[in-house]
CSV table of C-alpha atoms in Angstrom, one decimal:
chain,number,residue,atom,x,y,z
R,1,UNK,CA,66.1,109.8,136.0
R,2,UNK,CA,69.2,109.0,134.0
R,3,UNK,CA,69.9,105.9,131.9
R,4,UNK,CA,72.2,104.2,134.5
R,5,UNK,CA,69.4,104.5,137.1
R,6,UNK,CA,66.9,103.0,134.7
R,7,UNK,CA,69.3,100.0,134.1
R,8,UNK,CA,69.8,99.6,137.8
R,9,UNK,CA,66.0,99.6,138.4
R,10,UNK,CA,65.5,96.9,135.7
R,11,UNK,CA,68.3,94.8,137.2
R,12,UNK,CA,66.8,95.2,140.6
R,13,UNK,CA,63.4,94.1,139.4
R,14,UNK,CA,65.0,91.0,137.8
R,15,UNK,CA,66.7,90.1,141.1
R,16,UNK,CA,63.4,90.6,143.0
R,17,UNK,CA,61.6,88.3,140.6
R,18,UNK,CA,64.4,85.7,140.8
R,19,UNK,CA,64.2,85.8,144.7
R,20,UNK,CA,60.4,85.4,144.4
R,21,UNK,CA,60.9,82.3,142.2
R,22,UNK,CA,63.5,80.8,144.6
R,23,UNK,CA,61.0,81.5,147.5
R,24,UNK,CA,58.3,79.8,145.5
R,25,UNK,CA,60.6,76.7,145.0
R,26,UNK,CA,61.4,76.6,148.7
R,27,UNK,CA,57.7,76.8,149.7
R,28,UNK,CA,56.9,74.2,147.1
R,29,UNK,CA,59.5,71.8,148.4
R,30,UNK,CA,58.4,72.4,152.0
R,31,UNK,CA,54.8,71.7,151.0
R,32,UNK,CA,55.9,68.6,149.1
R,33,UNK,CA,57.9,67.3,152.1
R,34,UNK,CA,55.0,67.9,154.5
R,35,UNK,CA,52.6,66.2,152.1
R,36,UNK,CA,54.9,63.2,151.8
R,37,UNK,CA,55.3,62.8,155.5
R,38,UNK,CA,51.6,63.2,156.1
R,39,UNK,CA,50.8,60.6,153.3
R,40,UNK,CA,53.5,58.3,154.8
R,41,UNK,CA,52.0,58.4,158.2
R,42,UNK,CA,48.5,57.9,156.9
R,43,UNK,CA,49.7,54.8,155.0
R,44,UNK,CA,51.4,53.4,158.1
R,45,UNK,CA,48.3,54.0,160.2
R,46,UNK,CA,46.3,51.9,157.8
R,47,UNK,CA,49.1,49.2,157.8
R,48,UNK,CA,49.3,49.2,161.6
R,49,UNK,CA,45.5,48.8,162.0
R,50,UNK,CA,45.5,45.9,159.6
R,51,UNK,CA,48.5,44.4,161.3
R,52,UNK,CA,46.8,44.7,164.7
R,53,UNK,CA,43.6,43.1,163.5
R,54,UNK,CA,45.4,40.1,162.0
R,55,UNK,CA,47.5,39.7,165.2
R,56,UNK,CA,44.3,39.7,167.4
R,57,UNK,CA,42.8,37.0,165.1
R,58,UNK,CA,45.9,34.9,165.6
R,59,UNK,CA,45.9,35.5,169.4
R,60,UNK,CA,42.2,34.5,169.7
R,61,UNK,CA,42.9,31.4,167.6
R,62,UNK,CA,45.9,30.2,169.7
R,63,UNK,CA,46.3,32.3,172.9
R,64,UNK,CA,48.9,30.1,174.5
R,65,UNK,CA,51.2,30.5,171.5
R,66,UNK,CA,51.2,34.3,171.6
R,67,UNK,CA,51.0,35.0,175.4
R,68,UNK,CA,53.5,34.5,178.2
R,69,UNK,CA,57.3,34.9,178.5
R,70,UNK,CA,58.0,32.4,175.7
R,71,UNK,CA,55.3,33.8,173.4
R,72,UNK,CA,55.9,33.9,169.6
R,73,UNK,CA,56.8,37.4,168.4
R,74,UNK,CA,54.3,38.9,166.0
R,75,UNK,CA,56.1,41.4,163.7
R,76,UNK,CA,59.6,42.8,163.6
R,77,UNK,CA,61.6,45.7,165.2
R,78,UNK,CA,59.7,48.3,163.3
R,79,UNK,CA,56.2,46.9,163.7
R,80,UNK,CA,55.2,44.5,166.4
R,81,UNK,CA,52.3,43.2,168.5
R,82,UNK,CA,52.8,42.9,172.3
R,83,UNK,CA,50.5,41.7,175.0
R,84,UNK,CA,51.3,44.2,177.8
R,85,UNK,CA,52.4,47.8,178.4
R,86,UNK,CA,55.6,46.5,180.0
R,87,UNK,CA,56.6,44.7,176.8
R,88,UNK,CA,55.8,48.0,174.9
R,89,UNK,CA,58.1,50.1,177.1
R,90,UNK,CA,60.8,47.4,176.7
R,91,UNK,CA,60.8,47.7,172.9
R,92,UNK,CA,60.3,51.5,172.6
R,93,UNK,CA,62.2,54.4,174.1
R,94,UNK,CA,60.3,57.5,175.2
R,95,UNK,CA,57.1,55.6,175.3
R,96,UNK,CA,54.2,57.7,176.6
R,97,UNK,CA,52.5,56.9,179.9
R,98,UNK,CA,49.9,54.1,179.7
R,99,UNK,CA,47.0,56.4,180.8
R,100,UNK,CA,47.9,58.7,177.9
R,101,UNK,CA,47.4,56.0,175.2
R,102,UNK,CA,43.9,56.0,174.0
R,103,UNK,CA,42.1,52.7,173.2
R,104,UNK,CA,40.6,51.8,169.8
R,105,UNK,CA,42.5,54.4,167.8
R,106,UNK,CA,46.0,54.9,166.5
R,107,UNK,CA,48.0,57.3,168.7
R,108,UNK,CA,50.6,59.4,166.9
R,109,UNK,CA,53.8,60.7,168.7
R,110,UNK,CA,56.6,62.7,167.1
R,111,UNK,CA,59.9,62.2,168.9
R,112,UNK,CA,61.9,64.5,166.6
R,113,UNK,CA,61.0,66.8,163.7
R,114,UNK,CA,63.1,66.0,160.7
R,115,UNK,CA,62.8,69.3,158.7
R,116,UNK,CA,62.7,69.6,154.9
R,117,UNK,CA,65.1,66.8,153.8
R,118,UNK,CA,64.6,64.3,156.7
R,119,UNK,CA,61.6,62.3,157.9
R,120,UNK,CA,60.4,63.0,161.4
R,121,UNK,CA,60.9,60.3,163.9
R,122,UNK,CA,57.4,59.1,164.7
R,123,UNK,CA,55.8,56.3,166.9
R,124,UNK,CA,52.3,54.9,166.1
R,125,UNK,CA,50.6,52.9,168.9
R,126,UNK,CA,47.3,51.1,168.5
R,127,UNK,CA,45.7,50.0,171.8
R,128,UNK,CA,43.2,47.2,171.8
R,129,UNK,CA,41.1,46.1,174.9
R,130,UNK,CA,40.0,42.5,174.7
R,131,UNK,CA,38.4,40.4,177.5
R,132,UNK,CA,39.7,42.7,180.3
R,133,UNK,CA,43.3,42.9,178.9
R,134,UNK,CA,45.1,45.5,176.9
R,135,UNK,CA,47.2,44.7,173.8
R,136,UNK,CA,49.4,47.1,171.9
R,137,UNK,CA,50.5,47.2,168.2
R,138,UNK,CA,53.2,49.8,167.5
R,139,UNK,CA,55.1,51.1,164.5
R,140,UNK,CA,58.5,52.9,164.8
R,141,UNK,CA,59.9,54.3,161.6
R,142,UNK,CA,63.4,53.8,160.4
R,143,UNK,CA,64.4,57.4,159.7
R,144,UNK,CA,67.6,56.4,157.7
R,145,UNK,CA,65.7,54.3,155.2
R,146,UNK,CA,62.8,56.8,155.0
R,147,UNK,CA,65.2,59.7,154.5
R,148,UNK,CA,66.4,58.1,151.3
R,149,UNK,CA,62.9,57.5,150.3
R,150,UNK,CA,61.9,61.2,151.1
R,151,UNK,CA,65.0,62.6,149.2
R,152,UNK,CA,64.2,60.5,146.2
R,153,UNK,CA,60.6,61.7,146.3
R,154,UNK,CA,61.6,65.4,146.7
R,155,UNK,CA,64.2,65.0,143.9
R,156,UNK,CA,61.4,63.8,141.6
R,157,UNK,CA,59.2,66.6,142.7
R,158,UNK,CA,61.9,69.3,142.7
R,159,UNK,CA,63.3,68.5,139.2
R,160,UNK,CA,60.4,70.0,137.2
R,161,UNK,CA,60.1,72.9,139.7
R,162,UNK,CA,63.8,73.8,139.3
R,163,UNK,CA,63.7,73.4,135.5
R,164,UNK,CA,60.6,75.6,135.3
R,165,UNK,CA,62.0,78.2,137.7
R,166,UNK,CA,65.4,78.2,135.9
R,167,UNK,CA,63.7,78.6,132.5
R,168,UNK,CA,61.7,81.5,133.9
R,169,UNK,CA,64.7,83.2,135.4
R,170,UNK,CA,66.7,82.8,132.2
R,171,UNK,CA,63.8,84.1,130.1
R,172,UNK,CA,63.5,87.0,132.4
R,173,UNK,CA,67.2,87.9,132.2
R,174,UNK,CA,67.0,87.6,128.4
R,175,UNK,CA,63.9,89.8,128.3
R,176,UNK,CA,65.6,92.4,130.6
R,177,UNK,CA,68.8,92.4,128.4
R,178,UNK,CA,66.6,92.9,125.4
R,179,UNK,CA,64.7,95.7,127.1
R,180,UNK,CA,68.0,97.4,128.2
R,181,UNK,CA,69.4,97.1,124.6
R,182,UNK,CA,66.1,98.4,123.1
R,183,UNK,CA,66.0,101.4,125.5
R,184,UNK,CA,69.7,102.1,125.0
R,185,UNK,CA,69.3,102.3,121.2
R,186,UNK,CA,66.3,104.6,121.6
R,187,UNK,CA,68.1,106.8,124.0
R,188,UNK,CA,71.2,107.0,121.8
R,189,UNK,CA,68.9,107.8,118.8
R,190,UNK,CA,67.2,110.5,120.8
R,191,UNK,CA,70.6,111.9,121.9
R,192,UNK,CA,71.8,112.0,118.2
R,193,UNK,CA,68.6,113.8,117.2
R,194,UNK,CA,69.1,116.4,120.0
R,195,UNK,CA,72.7,117.0,118.8
R,196,UNK,CA,71.5,117.8,115.3
R,197,UNK,CA,68.8,120.2,116.5
R,198,UNK,CA,69.6,123.9,116.5
R,199,UNK,CA,67.6,127.1,117.1
R,200,UNK,CA,67.4,127.9,113.4
R,201,UNK,CA,67.0,124.4,112.1
R,202,UNK,CA,64.1,122.6,113.7
R,203,UNK,CA,64.0,118.8,113.0
R,204,UNK,CA,61.0,116.6,113.9
R,205,UNK,CA,61.9,114.0,116.6
R,206,UNK,CA,62.3,110.4,115.5
R,207,UNK,CA,59.4,108.0,116.2
R,208,UNK,CA,60.2,105.6,119.0
R,209,UNK,CA,58.7,102.2,119.7
R,210,UNK,CA,58.3,103.2,123.4
R,211,UNK,CA,55.5,105.5,124.4
R,212,UNK,CA,57.6,106.9,127.3
R,213,UNK,CA,60.5,107.8,125.0
R,214,UNK,CA,58.2,109.2,122.4
R,215,UNK,CA,56.7,111.5,125.1
R,216,UNK,CA,60.2,112.5,126.2
R,217,UNK,CA,61.2,113.3,122.6
R,218,UNK,CA,58.0,115.4,122.0
R,219,UNK,CA,58.7,117.3,125.3
R,220,UNK,CA,62.3,118.0,124.3
R,221,UNK,CA,61.1,119.2,120.9
R,222,UNK,CA,58.5,121.4,122.4
R,223,UNK,CA,61.0,122.9,124.8
R,224,UNK,CA,63.4,123.6,121.9
R,225,UNK,CA,60.7,125.2,119.9
R,226,UNK,CA,59.8,127.4,122.8
R,227,UNK,CA,63.4,128.3,123.4
R,228,UNK,CA,63.9,129.1,119.7
R,229,UNK,CA,60.9,131.3,119.7
R,230,UNK,CA,62.2,133.2,122.8
R,231,UNK,CA,65.7,133.4,121.3
R,232,UNK,CA,64.3,134.8,118.0
R,233,UNK,CA,62.4,137.4,119.9
R,234,UNK,CA,65.5,138.4,121.9
R,235,UNK,CA,67.6,138.6,118.7
R,236,UNK,CA,64.9,140.7,117.0
R,237,UNK,CA,64.7,143.0,120.0
R,238,UNK,CA,68.5,143.3,120.2
R,239,UNK,CA,68.7,144.2,116.5
R,240,UNK,CA,65.9,146.7,116.7
R,241,UNK,CA,67.2,148.3,119.9
R,242,UNK,CA,70.8,148.5,118.5
R,243,UNK,CA,69.6,150.1,115.3
R,244,UNK,CA,67.5,152.6,117.2
R,245,UNK,CA,70.2,153.4,119.7
R,246,UNK,CA,72.8,153.7,117.0
R,247,UNK,CA,70.7,156.3,115.2
R,248,UNK,CA,70.4,158.4,118.3
R,249,UNK,CA,74.1,158.0,119.2
R,250,UNK,CA,75.0,159.1,115.7
R,251,UNK,CA,72.8,162.2,116.0
R,252,UNK,CA,74.4,163.0,119.4
R,253,UNK,CA,77.9,162.4,118.1
R,254,UNK,CA,77.4,164.7,115.1
R,255,UNK,CA,75.9,167.4,117.2
R,256,UNK,CA,78.7,167.2,119.8
R,257,UNK,CA,81.3,167.6,117.0
R,258,UNK,CA,79.4,170.7,115.8
R,259,UNK,CA,79.2,172.0,119.3
R,260,UNK,CA,83.0,171.5,119.7
R,261,UNK,CA,83.7,173.5,116.5
R,262,UNK,CA,81.3,176.3,117.6
R,263,UNK,CA,82.8,176.5,121.1
R,264,UNK,CA,86.5,176.7,120.4
R,265,UNK,CA,87.1,179.2,123.1
R,266,UNK,CA,86.0,177.0,126.0
R,267,UNK,CA,87.6,177.3,129.4
R,268,UNK,CA,89.6,174.2,130.7
R,269,UNK,CA,86.8,173.4,133.1
R,270,UNK,CA,84.2,173.6,130.4
R,271,UNK,CA,86.4,171.6,128.0
R,272,UNK,CA,86.5,168.8,130.6
R,273,UNK,CA,82.7,168.7,130.8
R,274,UNK,CA,82.6,168.5,127.0
R,275,UNK,CA,85.1,165.7,126.9
R,276,UNK,CA,83.1,163.7,129.4
R,277,UNK,CA,80.1,164.0,127.2
R,278,UNK,CA,82.1,162.9,124.2
R,279,UNK,CA,83.5,160.0,126.2
R,280,UNK,CA,80.0,158.9,127.2
R,281,UNK,CA,78.8,159.1,123.5
R,282,UNK,CA,81.8,157.0,122.4
R,283,UNK,CA,81.0,154.4,125.0
R,284,UNK,CA,77.4,154.2,123.8
R,285,UNK,CA,78.5,153.9,120.2
R,286,UNK,CA,80.8,151.0,120.8
R,287,UNK,CA,78.3,149.2,123.0
R,288,UNK,CA,75.4,149.5,120.6
R,289,UNK,CA,77.7,148.5,117.7
R,290,UNK,CA,78.8,145.4,119.7
R,291,UNK,CA,75.2,144.5,120.6
R,292,UNK,CA,74.2,144.8,116.9
R,293,UNK,CA,76.9,142.4,115.8
R,294,UNK,CA,76.3,140.0,118.6
R,295,UNK,CA,72.6,139.7,117.6
R,296,UNK,CA,73.6,138.1,114.3
R,297,UNK,CA,71.9,134.7,114.0
R,298,UNK,CA,74.9,132.5,113.1
R,299,UNK,CA,78.6,132.7,112.3
R,300,UNK,CA,77.7,132.6,108.6
R,301,UNK,CA,76.4,136.1,109.0
R,302,UNK,CA,79.9,137.3,110.0
R,303,UNK,CA,82.3,137.9,107.1
R,304,UNK,CA,85.9,137.1,107.9
R,305,UNK,CA,89.1,138.5,106.5
R,306,UNK,CA,92.8,138.8,107.3
R,307,UNK,CA,93.3,140.8,110.5
R,308,UNK,CA,96.5,142.5,111.8
R,309,UNK,CA,96.7,142.8,115.6
R,310,UNK,CA,99.1,145.8,115.4
R,311,UNK,CA,96.7,147.7,113.2
R,312,UNK,CA,93.7,146.9,115.4
R,313,UNK,CA,95.6,147.9,118.6
R,314,UNK,CA,96.9,151.1,117.0
R,315,UNK,CA,93.4,152.0,115.9
R,316,UNK,CA,92.0,151.3,119.4
R,317,UNK,CA,94.8,153.5,121.0
R,318,UNK,CA,94.0,156.3,118.6
R,319,UNK,CA,90.3,156.2,119.0
R,320,UNK,CA,90.6,156.1,122.8
R,321,UNK,CA,93.0,159.0,123.3
R,322,UNK,CA,90.3,160.9,125.0
R,323,UNK,CA,90.6,158.5,128.0
R,324,UNK,CA,94.4,158.6,128.2
R,325,UNK,CA,96.2,160.8,130.7
R,326,UNK,CA,99.0,161.7,128.3
R,327,UNK,CA,101.2,163.4,130.9
R,328,UNK,CA,101.1,160.5,133.4
R,329,UNK,CA,100.5,157.3,131.4
R,330,UNK,CA,102.8,155.7,128.8
R,331,UNK,CA,101.5,153.3,126.1
R,332,UNK,CA,103.9,150.6,124.9
R,333,UNK,CA,103.3,148.1,122.1
R,334,UNK,CA,105.9,145.3,121.9
R,335,UNK,CA,106.3,142.2,119.7
R,336,UNK,CA,106.0,141.4,116.1
R,337,UNK,CA,102.7,141.7,114.2
R,338,UNK,CA,100.2,138.8,114.4
R,339,UNK,CA,98.0,138.2,111.4
R,340,UNK,CA,95.1,135.7,111.2
R,341,UNK,CA,91.7,135.3,109.7
R,342,UNK,CA,88.8,136.6,111.8
R,343,UNK,CA,86.0,139.1,111.9
R,344,UNK,CA,87.6,142.6,112.0
R,345,UNK,CA,84.7,144.6,113.3
R,346,UNK,CA,84.0,142.3,116.3
R,347,UNK,CA,87.7,142.1,117.1
R,348,UNK,CA,88.0,145.8,116.9
R,349,UNK,CA,85.1,146.3,119.2
R,350,UNK,CA,86.6,143.9,121.8
R,351,UNK,CA,90.0,145.5,121.5
R,352,UNK,CA,88.5,149.0,121.9
R,353,UNK,CA,86.7,147.9,125.1
R,354,UNK,CA,89.9,146.5,126.6
R,355,UNK,CA,92.1,149.4,125.6
R,356,UNK,CA,89.5,151.9,126.8
R,357,UNK,CA,89.1,150.1,130.1
R,358,UNK,CA,92.9,150.0,130.5
R,359,UNK,CA,93.2,153.7,129.9
R,360,UNK,CA,90.3,154.5,132.2
R,361,UNK,CA,91.8,152.5,135.0
R,362,UNK,CA,95.4,153.8,134.7
R,363,UNK,CA,95.9,157.2,136.3
R,364,UNK,CA,99.7,157.1,136.4
R,365,UNK,CA,101.9,154.4,135.0
R,366,UNK,CA,102.0,152.3,131.9
R,367,UNK,CA,99.7,150.4,129.5
R,368,UNK,CA,101.5,147.6,127.7
R,369,UNK,CA,100.3,145.6,124.7
R,370,UNK,CA,102.5,142.5,124.2
R,371,UNK,CA,102.0,140.5,121.0
R,372,UNK,CA,103.2,136.9,120.9
R,373,UNK,CA,103.0,134.0,118.4
R,374,UNK,CA,99.4,132.9,119.2
R,375,UNK,CA,98.2,135.6,121.6
R,376,UNK,CA,98.3,139.2,122.7
R,377,UNK,CA,98.2,140.6,126.2
R,378,UNK,CA,97.0,144.0,127.4
R,379,UNK,CA,98.4,145.0,130.8
R,380,UNK,CA,97.8,148.3,132.7
R,381,UNK,CA,100.0,149.1,135.8
R,382,UNK,CA,99.5,152.0,138.1
R,383,UNK,CA,102.6,153.6,139.8
R,384,UNK,CA,102.0,153.7,142.7
R,385,UNK,CA,99.3,151.1,142.9
R,386,UNK,CA,95.7,152.3,143.4
R,387,UNK,CA,94.1,151.3,146.6
R,388,UNK,CA,91.7,148.3,146.0
R,389,UNK,CA,92.9,147.9,142.4
R,390,UNK,CA,93.8,144.2,142.8
R,391,UNK,CA,90.3,143.3,143.9
R,392,UNK,CA,88.6,144.4,140.7
R,393,UNK,CA,88.1,141.7,138.1
R,394,UNK,CA,86.0,143.4,135.4
R,395,UNK,CA,84.6,146.6,133.9
R,396,UNK,CA,80.8,146.1,134.0
R,397,UNK,CA,79.0,145.7,130.7
R,398,UNK,CA,82.2,146.3,128.7
R,399,UNK,CA,83.7,143.0,130.1
R,400,UNK,CA,80.4,141.2,129.3
R,401,UNK,CA,80.5,142.4,125.7
R,402,UNK,CA,84.2,141.4,125.4
R,403,UNK,CA,83.4,137.9,126.8
R,404,UNK,CA,80.5,137.5,124.4
R,405,UNK,CA,82.5,138.6,121.4
R,406,UNK,CA,85.5,136.4,122.1
R,407,UNK,CA,83.3,133.5,122.8
R,408,UNK,CA,81.5,134.0,119.4
R,409,UNK,CA,84.9,134.2,117.7
R,410,UNK,CA,86.1,131.1,119.7
R,411,UNK,CA,89.1,133.0,121.3
R,412,UNK,CA,90.4,132.1,124.7
R,413,UNK,CA,90.1,134.9,127.3
R,414,UNK,CA,91.9,135.1,130.6
R,415,UNK,CA,92.1,137.9,133.2
R,416,UNK,CA,94.7,138.2,136.0
R,417,UNK,CA,94.3,140.7,138.8
R,418,UNK,CA,97.6,142.4,139.7
R,419,UNK,CA,98.6,144.5,142.7
R,420,UNK,CA,99.0,147.5,140.5
R,421,UNK,CA,96.4,146.8,137.8
R,422,UNK,CA,95.4,143.8,135.7
R,423,UNK,CA,96.4,141.7,132.7
R,424,UNK,CA,94.1,140.4,130.0
R,425,UNK,CA,95.4,137.7,127.6
R,426,UNK,CA,93.6,136.8,124.4
R,427,UNK,CA,94.6,133.5,122.7
R,428,UNK,CA,93.8,132.6,119.1
R,429,UNK,CA,91.7,129.5,118.4
R,430,UNK,CA,93.7,126.4,117.4
């Protein structure tokens, strides 16, 4: 997981917690609204029962005053005492059927549910049976007035909840920003440490405040130690192998020279066999020499001095005459000399490989070495072109050795396949 993904996950966690807090606030307000309405209805039931009992007392005291068409009204539009179901249905809309109204208890009817911010429209009816007659006390709430009361109640309830939730969200965001900044600084510190670590210079990882980052640093350090150990073994093997091979190649080369002196009267066919053997030994000599130099630990092991491209190319041409078809191939060196500070042996090995490969891959035509201000180019062209020549892009291990050498010397290396051969350009470092 990269650092941007870690930041995204932390931000996502913050949003989830914020949504949970808002959900909690909504549930809290819903519960508060429900509790208010339940408490409101409970209070009104008690009030209605008390009102009904007082009204019955007055009715029993003076029946003629409170019964009949000209009876005195007990109560108001919201709460009233009536002496018949007909009067009840006159004062209330959507009144339930008479047989559905129970006697001796308060009947609750909800005409319209008000939701979170509004009081539900309710009707409370208290039915009293006295001396064979039914009397009704009812309460019908004023939703507009009660909405204001409910909103005031919810505002009082909501204010501490909102303040608490907002404080928690702000604290959470600040904590997440602190965590992101803390993790960022540790990651940057770990990256700076990783940049300073090299195979030959192990450095202990910095101690982090986070256990996970500490574990990551120790894992990276362990991997680097393992890699350094493997690399050291490879370098040691390359040095040992190169020394051993160079000894054997030197013995072969010396004996081949003696053999050539002894066998001066070789026939042309026998001479070609001897030349192929000499060619193979030269290839082995250059490759083992290159491997030995490439196995050097650091650039400090490589001694640099002023190098001349013309001298290096001329030496390569001379040492690789064995691979040149003198009758059919022409060698041309153009341009002024180019001098710069570099490692002469490694540069000579790379140039030898390129010149030798150019000679080996040119049966008839021209090999051109063009020297420019900051680069030199080796081009081999067959006349006529060899079949399939343009599809070849390298020369096996020779190309790999050249690439490794030029990379070690920080030279730019570019190969172009041509219809009649190929062109290799080597550019000096800036």
